[in-house]
Coordinates of C-alpha atoms in Angstrom, one line a residue:
Chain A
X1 CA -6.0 -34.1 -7.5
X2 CA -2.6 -35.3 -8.9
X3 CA -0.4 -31.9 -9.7
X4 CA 1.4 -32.2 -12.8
X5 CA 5.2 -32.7 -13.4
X6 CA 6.6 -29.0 -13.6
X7 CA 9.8 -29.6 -15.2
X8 CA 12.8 -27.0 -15.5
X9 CA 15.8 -26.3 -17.0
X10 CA 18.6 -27.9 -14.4
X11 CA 21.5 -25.8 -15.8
X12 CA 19.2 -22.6 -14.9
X13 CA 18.6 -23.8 -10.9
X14 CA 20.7 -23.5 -7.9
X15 CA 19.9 -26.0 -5.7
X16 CA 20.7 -25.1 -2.0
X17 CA 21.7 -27.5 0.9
X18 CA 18.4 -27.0 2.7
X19 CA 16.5 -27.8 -0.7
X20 CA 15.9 -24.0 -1.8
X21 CA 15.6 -23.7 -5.6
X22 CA 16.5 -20.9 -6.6
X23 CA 16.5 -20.2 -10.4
X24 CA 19.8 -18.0 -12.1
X25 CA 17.8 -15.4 -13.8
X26 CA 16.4 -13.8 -10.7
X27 CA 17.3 -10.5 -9.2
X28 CA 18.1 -11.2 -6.0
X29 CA 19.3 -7.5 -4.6
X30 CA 21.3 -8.0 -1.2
X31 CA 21.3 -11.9 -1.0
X32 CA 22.9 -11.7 2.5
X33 CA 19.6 -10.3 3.8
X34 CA 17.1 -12.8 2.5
X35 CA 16.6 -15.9 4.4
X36 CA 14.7 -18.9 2.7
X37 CA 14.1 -20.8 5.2
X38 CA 14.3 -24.3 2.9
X39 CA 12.2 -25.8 0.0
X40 CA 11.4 -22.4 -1.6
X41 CA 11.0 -22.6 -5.2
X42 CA 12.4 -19.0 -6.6
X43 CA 11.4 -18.9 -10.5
X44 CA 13.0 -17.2 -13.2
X45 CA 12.6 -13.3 -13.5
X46 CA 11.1 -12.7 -10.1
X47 CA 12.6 -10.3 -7.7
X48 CA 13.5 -10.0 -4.3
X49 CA 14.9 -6.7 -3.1
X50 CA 16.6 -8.0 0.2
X51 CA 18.9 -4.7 0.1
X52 CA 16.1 -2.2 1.4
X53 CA 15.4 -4.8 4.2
X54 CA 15.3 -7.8 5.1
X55 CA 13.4 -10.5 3.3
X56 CA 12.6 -13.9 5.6
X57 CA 10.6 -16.6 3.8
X58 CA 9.1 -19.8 5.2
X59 CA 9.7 -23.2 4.0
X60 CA 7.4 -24.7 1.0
X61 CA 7.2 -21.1 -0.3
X62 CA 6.3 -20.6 -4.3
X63 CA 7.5 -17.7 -5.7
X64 CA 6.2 -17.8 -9.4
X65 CA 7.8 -16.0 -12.5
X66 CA 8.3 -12.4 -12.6
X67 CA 7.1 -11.9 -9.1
X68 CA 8.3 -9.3 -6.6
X69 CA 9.2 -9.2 -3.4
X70 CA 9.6 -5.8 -1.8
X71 CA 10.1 -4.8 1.7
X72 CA 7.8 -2.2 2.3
X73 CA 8.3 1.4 3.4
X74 CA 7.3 3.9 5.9
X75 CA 7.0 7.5 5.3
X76 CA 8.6 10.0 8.2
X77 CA 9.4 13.5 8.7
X78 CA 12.8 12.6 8.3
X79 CA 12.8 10.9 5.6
X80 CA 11.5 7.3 4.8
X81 CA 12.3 4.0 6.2
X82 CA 12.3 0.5 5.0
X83 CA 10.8 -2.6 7.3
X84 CA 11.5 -5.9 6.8
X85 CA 9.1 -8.5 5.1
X86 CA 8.3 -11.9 6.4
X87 CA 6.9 -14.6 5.0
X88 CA 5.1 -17.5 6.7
X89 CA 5.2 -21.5 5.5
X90 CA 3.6 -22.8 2.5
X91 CA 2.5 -19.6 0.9
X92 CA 2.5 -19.2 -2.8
X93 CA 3.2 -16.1 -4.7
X94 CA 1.5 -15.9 -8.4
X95 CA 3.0 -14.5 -11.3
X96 CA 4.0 -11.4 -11.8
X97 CA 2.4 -10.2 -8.2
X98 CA 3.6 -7.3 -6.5
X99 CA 4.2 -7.9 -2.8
X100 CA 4.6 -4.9 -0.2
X101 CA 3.2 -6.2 2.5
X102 CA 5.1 -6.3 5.9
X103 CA 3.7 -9.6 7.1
X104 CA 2.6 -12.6 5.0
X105 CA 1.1 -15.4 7.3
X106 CA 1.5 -18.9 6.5
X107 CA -1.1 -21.0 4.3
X108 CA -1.1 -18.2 2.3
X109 CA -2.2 -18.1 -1.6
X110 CA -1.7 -14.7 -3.7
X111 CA -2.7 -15.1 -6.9
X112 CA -1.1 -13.8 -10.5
X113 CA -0.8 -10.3 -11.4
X114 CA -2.0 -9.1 -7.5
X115 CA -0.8 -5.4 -6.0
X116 CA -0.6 -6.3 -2.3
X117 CA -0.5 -2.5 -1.2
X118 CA 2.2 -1.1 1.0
X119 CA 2.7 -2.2 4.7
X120 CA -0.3 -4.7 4.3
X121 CA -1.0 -7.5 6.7
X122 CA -2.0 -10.9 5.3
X123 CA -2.7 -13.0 8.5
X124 CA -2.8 -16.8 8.3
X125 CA -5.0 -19.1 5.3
X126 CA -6.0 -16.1 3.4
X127 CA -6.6 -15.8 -0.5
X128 CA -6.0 -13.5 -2.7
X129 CA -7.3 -14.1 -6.2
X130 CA -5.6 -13.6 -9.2
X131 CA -5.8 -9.1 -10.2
X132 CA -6.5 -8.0 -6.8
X133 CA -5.3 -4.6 -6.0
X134 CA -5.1 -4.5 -2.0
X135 CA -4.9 -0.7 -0.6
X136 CA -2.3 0.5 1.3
X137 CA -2.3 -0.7 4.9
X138 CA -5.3 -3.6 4.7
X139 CA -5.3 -6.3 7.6
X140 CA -6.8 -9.2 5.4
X141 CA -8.2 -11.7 8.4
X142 CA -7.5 -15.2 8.4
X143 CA -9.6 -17.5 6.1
X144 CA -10.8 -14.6 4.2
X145 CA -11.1 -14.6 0.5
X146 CA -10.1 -10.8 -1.3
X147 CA -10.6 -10.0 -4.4
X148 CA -11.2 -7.4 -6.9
X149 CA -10.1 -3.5 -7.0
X150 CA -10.1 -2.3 -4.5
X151 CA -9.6 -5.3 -2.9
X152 CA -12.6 -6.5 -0.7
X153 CA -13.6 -9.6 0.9
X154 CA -15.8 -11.6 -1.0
X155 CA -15.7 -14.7 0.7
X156 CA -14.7 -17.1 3.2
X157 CA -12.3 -20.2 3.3
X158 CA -13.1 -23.8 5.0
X159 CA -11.1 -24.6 8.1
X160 CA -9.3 -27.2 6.4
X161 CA -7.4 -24.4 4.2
X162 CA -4.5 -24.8 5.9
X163 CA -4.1 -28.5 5.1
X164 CA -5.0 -27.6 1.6
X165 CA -2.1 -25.2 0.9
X166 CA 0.8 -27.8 2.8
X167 CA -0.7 -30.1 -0.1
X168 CA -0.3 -27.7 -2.8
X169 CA 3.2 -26.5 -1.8
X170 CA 4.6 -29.7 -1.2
X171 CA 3.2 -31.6 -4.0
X172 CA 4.4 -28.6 -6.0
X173 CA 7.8 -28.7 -4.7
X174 CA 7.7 -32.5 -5.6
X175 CA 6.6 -32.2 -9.2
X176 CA 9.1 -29.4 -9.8
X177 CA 11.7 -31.8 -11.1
X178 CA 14.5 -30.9 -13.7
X179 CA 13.9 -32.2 -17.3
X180 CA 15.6 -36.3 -17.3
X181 CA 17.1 -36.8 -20.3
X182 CA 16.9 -39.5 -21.8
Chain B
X1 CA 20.4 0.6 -36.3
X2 CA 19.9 2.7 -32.9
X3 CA 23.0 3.9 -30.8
X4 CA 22.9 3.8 -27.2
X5 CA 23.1 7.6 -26.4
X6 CA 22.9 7.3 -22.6
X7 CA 23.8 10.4 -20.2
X8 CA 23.0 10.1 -16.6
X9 CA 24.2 13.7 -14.6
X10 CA 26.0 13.3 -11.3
X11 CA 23.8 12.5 -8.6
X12 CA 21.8 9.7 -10.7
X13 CA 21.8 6.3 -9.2
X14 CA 20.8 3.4 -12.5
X15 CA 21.2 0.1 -11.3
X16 CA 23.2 -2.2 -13.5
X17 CA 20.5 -4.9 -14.4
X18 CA 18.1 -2.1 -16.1
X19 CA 17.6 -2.3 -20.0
X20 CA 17.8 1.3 -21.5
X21 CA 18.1 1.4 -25.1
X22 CA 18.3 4.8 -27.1
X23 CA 19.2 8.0 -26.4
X24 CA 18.2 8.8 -23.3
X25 CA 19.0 11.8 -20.2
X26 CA 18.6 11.0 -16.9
X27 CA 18.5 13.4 -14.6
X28 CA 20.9 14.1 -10.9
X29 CA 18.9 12.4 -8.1
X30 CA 17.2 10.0 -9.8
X31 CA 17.0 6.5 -9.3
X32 CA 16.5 3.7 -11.4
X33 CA 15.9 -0.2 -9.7
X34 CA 16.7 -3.1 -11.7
X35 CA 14.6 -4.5 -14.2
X36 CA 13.4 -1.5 -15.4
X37 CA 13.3 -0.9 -18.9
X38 CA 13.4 2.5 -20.8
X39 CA 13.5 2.4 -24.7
X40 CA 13.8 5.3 -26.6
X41 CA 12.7 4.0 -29.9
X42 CA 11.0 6.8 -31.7
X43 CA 13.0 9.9 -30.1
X44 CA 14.6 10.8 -27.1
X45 CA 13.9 10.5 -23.8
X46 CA 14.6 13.4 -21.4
X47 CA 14.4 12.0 -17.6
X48 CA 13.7 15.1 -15.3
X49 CA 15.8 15.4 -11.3
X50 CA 14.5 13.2 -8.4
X51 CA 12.3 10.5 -10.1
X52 CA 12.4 6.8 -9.1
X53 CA 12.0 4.1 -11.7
X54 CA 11.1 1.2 -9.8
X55 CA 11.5 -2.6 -10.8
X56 CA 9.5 -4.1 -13.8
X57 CA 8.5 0.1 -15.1
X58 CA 8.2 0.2 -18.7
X59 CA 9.3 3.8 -19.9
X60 CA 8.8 3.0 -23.8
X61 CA 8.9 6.2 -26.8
X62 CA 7.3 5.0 -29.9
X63 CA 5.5 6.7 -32.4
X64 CA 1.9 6.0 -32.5
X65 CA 0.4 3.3 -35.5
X66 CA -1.3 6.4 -37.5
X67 CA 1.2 8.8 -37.1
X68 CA 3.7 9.3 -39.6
X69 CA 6.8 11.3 -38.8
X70 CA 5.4 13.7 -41.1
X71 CA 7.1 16.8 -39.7
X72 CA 10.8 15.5 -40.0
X73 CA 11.4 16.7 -36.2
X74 CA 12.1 13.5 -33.8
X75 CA 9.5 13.8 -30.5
X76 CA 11.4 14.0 -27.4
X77 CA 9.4 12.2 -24.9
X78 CA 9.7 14.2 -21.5
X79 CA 9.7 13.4 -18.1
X80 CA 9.3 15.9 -15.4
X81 CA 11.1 16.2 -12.0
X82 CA 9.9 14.3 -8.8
X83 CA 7.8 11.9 -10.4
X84 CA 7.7 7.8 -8.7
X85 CA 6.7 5.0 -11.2
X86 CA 6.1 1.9 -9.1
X87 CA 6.7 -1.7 -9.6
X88 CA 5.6 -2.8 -13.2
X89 CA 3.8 0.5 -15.0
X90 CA 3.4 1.3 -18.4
X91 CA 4.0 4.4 -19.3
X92 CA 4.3 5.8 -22.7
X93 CA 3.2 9.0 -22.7
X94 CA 5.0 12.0 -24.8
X95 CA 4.9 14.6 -22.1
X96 CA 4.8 14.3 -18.5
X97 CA 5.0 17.0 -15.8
X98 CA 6.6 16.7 -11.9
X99 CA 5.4 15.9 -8.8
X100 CA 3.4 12.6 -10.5
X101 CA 2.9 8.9 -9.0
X102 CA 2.2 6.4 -11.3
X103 CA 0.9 3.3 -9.1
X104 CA 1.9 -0.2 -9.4
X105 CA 1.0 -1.7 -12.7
X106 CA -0.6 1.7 -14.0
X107 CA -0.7 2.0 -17.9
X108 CA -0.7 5.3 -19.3
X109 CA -0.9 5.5 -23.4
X110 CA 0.4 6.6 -26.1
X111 CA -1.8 10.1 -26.6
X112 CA -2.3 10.8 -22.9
X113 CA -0.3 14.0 -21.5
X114 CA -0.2 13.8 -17.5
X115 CA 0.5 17.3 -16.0
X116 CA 1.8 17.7 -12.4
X117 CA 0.5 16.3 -9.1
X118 CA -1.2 13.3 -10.3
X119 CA -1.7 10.2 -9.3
X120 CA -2.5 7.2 -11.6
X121 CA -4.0 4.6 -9.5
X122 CA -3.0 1.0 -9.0
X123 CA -3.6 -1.3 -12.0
X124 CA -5.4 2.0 -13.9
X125 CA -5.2 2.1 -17.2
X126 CA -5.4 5.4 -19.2
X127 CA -5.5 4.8 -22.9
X128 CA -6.1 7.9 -25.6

């Protein structure tokens, strides 16, 4: 199944070296500490807060509209502490999908509108559909489905998942050319 | 035509990329992340010490459809101290008290008063 052509804007892109595109309407909060590792597709309104910690993506990631990217954070006697958020390959982020979790595997799909609760561990070729709410602290297992609120597993993924999301991201990443004009 | 009133006490920390419109206090310690929004439309807004506003909160002050601003007084929607709104709530309540965490994409109405110590759950909504 053929994706269609996703086509943007090519004054509001930045397109990096390693292929990142990253659009100009994001909020990208300490840029020096987020690491896309190279085809990520950043679109517009979504957030990455690489100033509370660092922020490491994968290559082939999706970041859709308005999502955010948040390191997670640890509560202490002394205070609270920030750890750093890393992202595997190929994972795609839904819109408007709030992501705390301190691991992201690869082959991972989140759906739109998701809370992934706070220090949360997705491990590899896990879904999450579209209005889950994830508690604080969940270890999702790989090729598990989650769903619903509270999140809970309500299904299982074929073994060829992984192959499945590299298709997705990279026929994504191909059909997410800027408008030609003609 | 509404003039951007905005006084944030010493200690405050609003990030640059948040939209607040109206007339609006904030008080010392708190924090506001970018991409919040906080639009005093119908009255002021009166932002209590110590909150955090995170990215994508909606802090919104309009009058309700079937109430007419009969009494001449503006509301003054208040905000308590300690209070953490998380990553894209709603929250348009008139009164809220301290010590309150409204989850990530929480919506709490227009004729809902929240006291102190609450928590609003994640993706909740609490209408009228």
């Amino acid at each position: 199944m053929e994706l269609r052509d996703i086509n943007y804007n090519k004054s509001d892109y930045v397109e990096t070296a390693s292929g990142n595109k990253v659009c100009r309407q994001t909020v990208l909060c300490g840029s020096q500490n987020i690491i896309l590792q190279g085809k990520v597709i950043v679109q517009s309104e979504a957030i990455i807060r690489g100033d509370l910690a660092n922020v490491k993506t994968g290559r082939y990631c999706i970041i859709s509209k308005e999502a955010v990217l948040r390191p997670p954070y640890k509560k202490f006697s002394k205070g609270v502490a920030f750890f750093p958020l890393t992202m595997g390959d190929h994972v795609y982020v839904g819109e408007r999908s709030v992501v705390n979790a301190a691991i992201v595997g690869n082959y991972v799909y989140i759906g739109k509108n998701c809370v992934i609760g706070r220090r949360c561990t997705l491990k590899d070729c896990c879904v999450i559909e579209d209005n889950t709410v994830l508690a604080p602290e969940t270890v999702v297992p790989p090729f598990a489905r989650y769903g619903g609120s509270p999140g809970s597993h309500i299904g299982d993924l074929p073994e060829c998942q992984a192959d499945l999301m590299v298709d997705f991201t990279r026929s994504y990443y191909q059909h997410f050319q800027p408008t030609k004009l003609i | 035509m509404s003039r951007n009133s905005i006084k944030i006490l010493p200690g405050a920390l609003v990030c640059e990329e948040s939209k607040l419109r109206g007339d609006i206090t904030i008080g010392s310690g708190t924090i506001v992340h970018p991409s919040a929004t906080i639009i005093a439309e119908a009255g002021p807004i009166i932002i209590g010490d110590c909150c955090l506003i995170e990215e994508q909160v909606k802090i919104i002050h309009r009058l309700p459809f079937d109430q007419q601003n009969k009494e001449n007084t503006t509301p003054v929607l208040i905000i308590g101290s300690n209070n953490v709104f998380e990553v894209d709530c709603t929250v348009e309540s008139p009164k809220i008290g301290n010590n309150n965490v409204f989850e990530s994409k929480c919506f709490v109405g227009n004729k809902v008063t929240v006291s102190n110590g609450c928590t609003i759950g994640a993706g909740c909504r609490v209408d009228g």
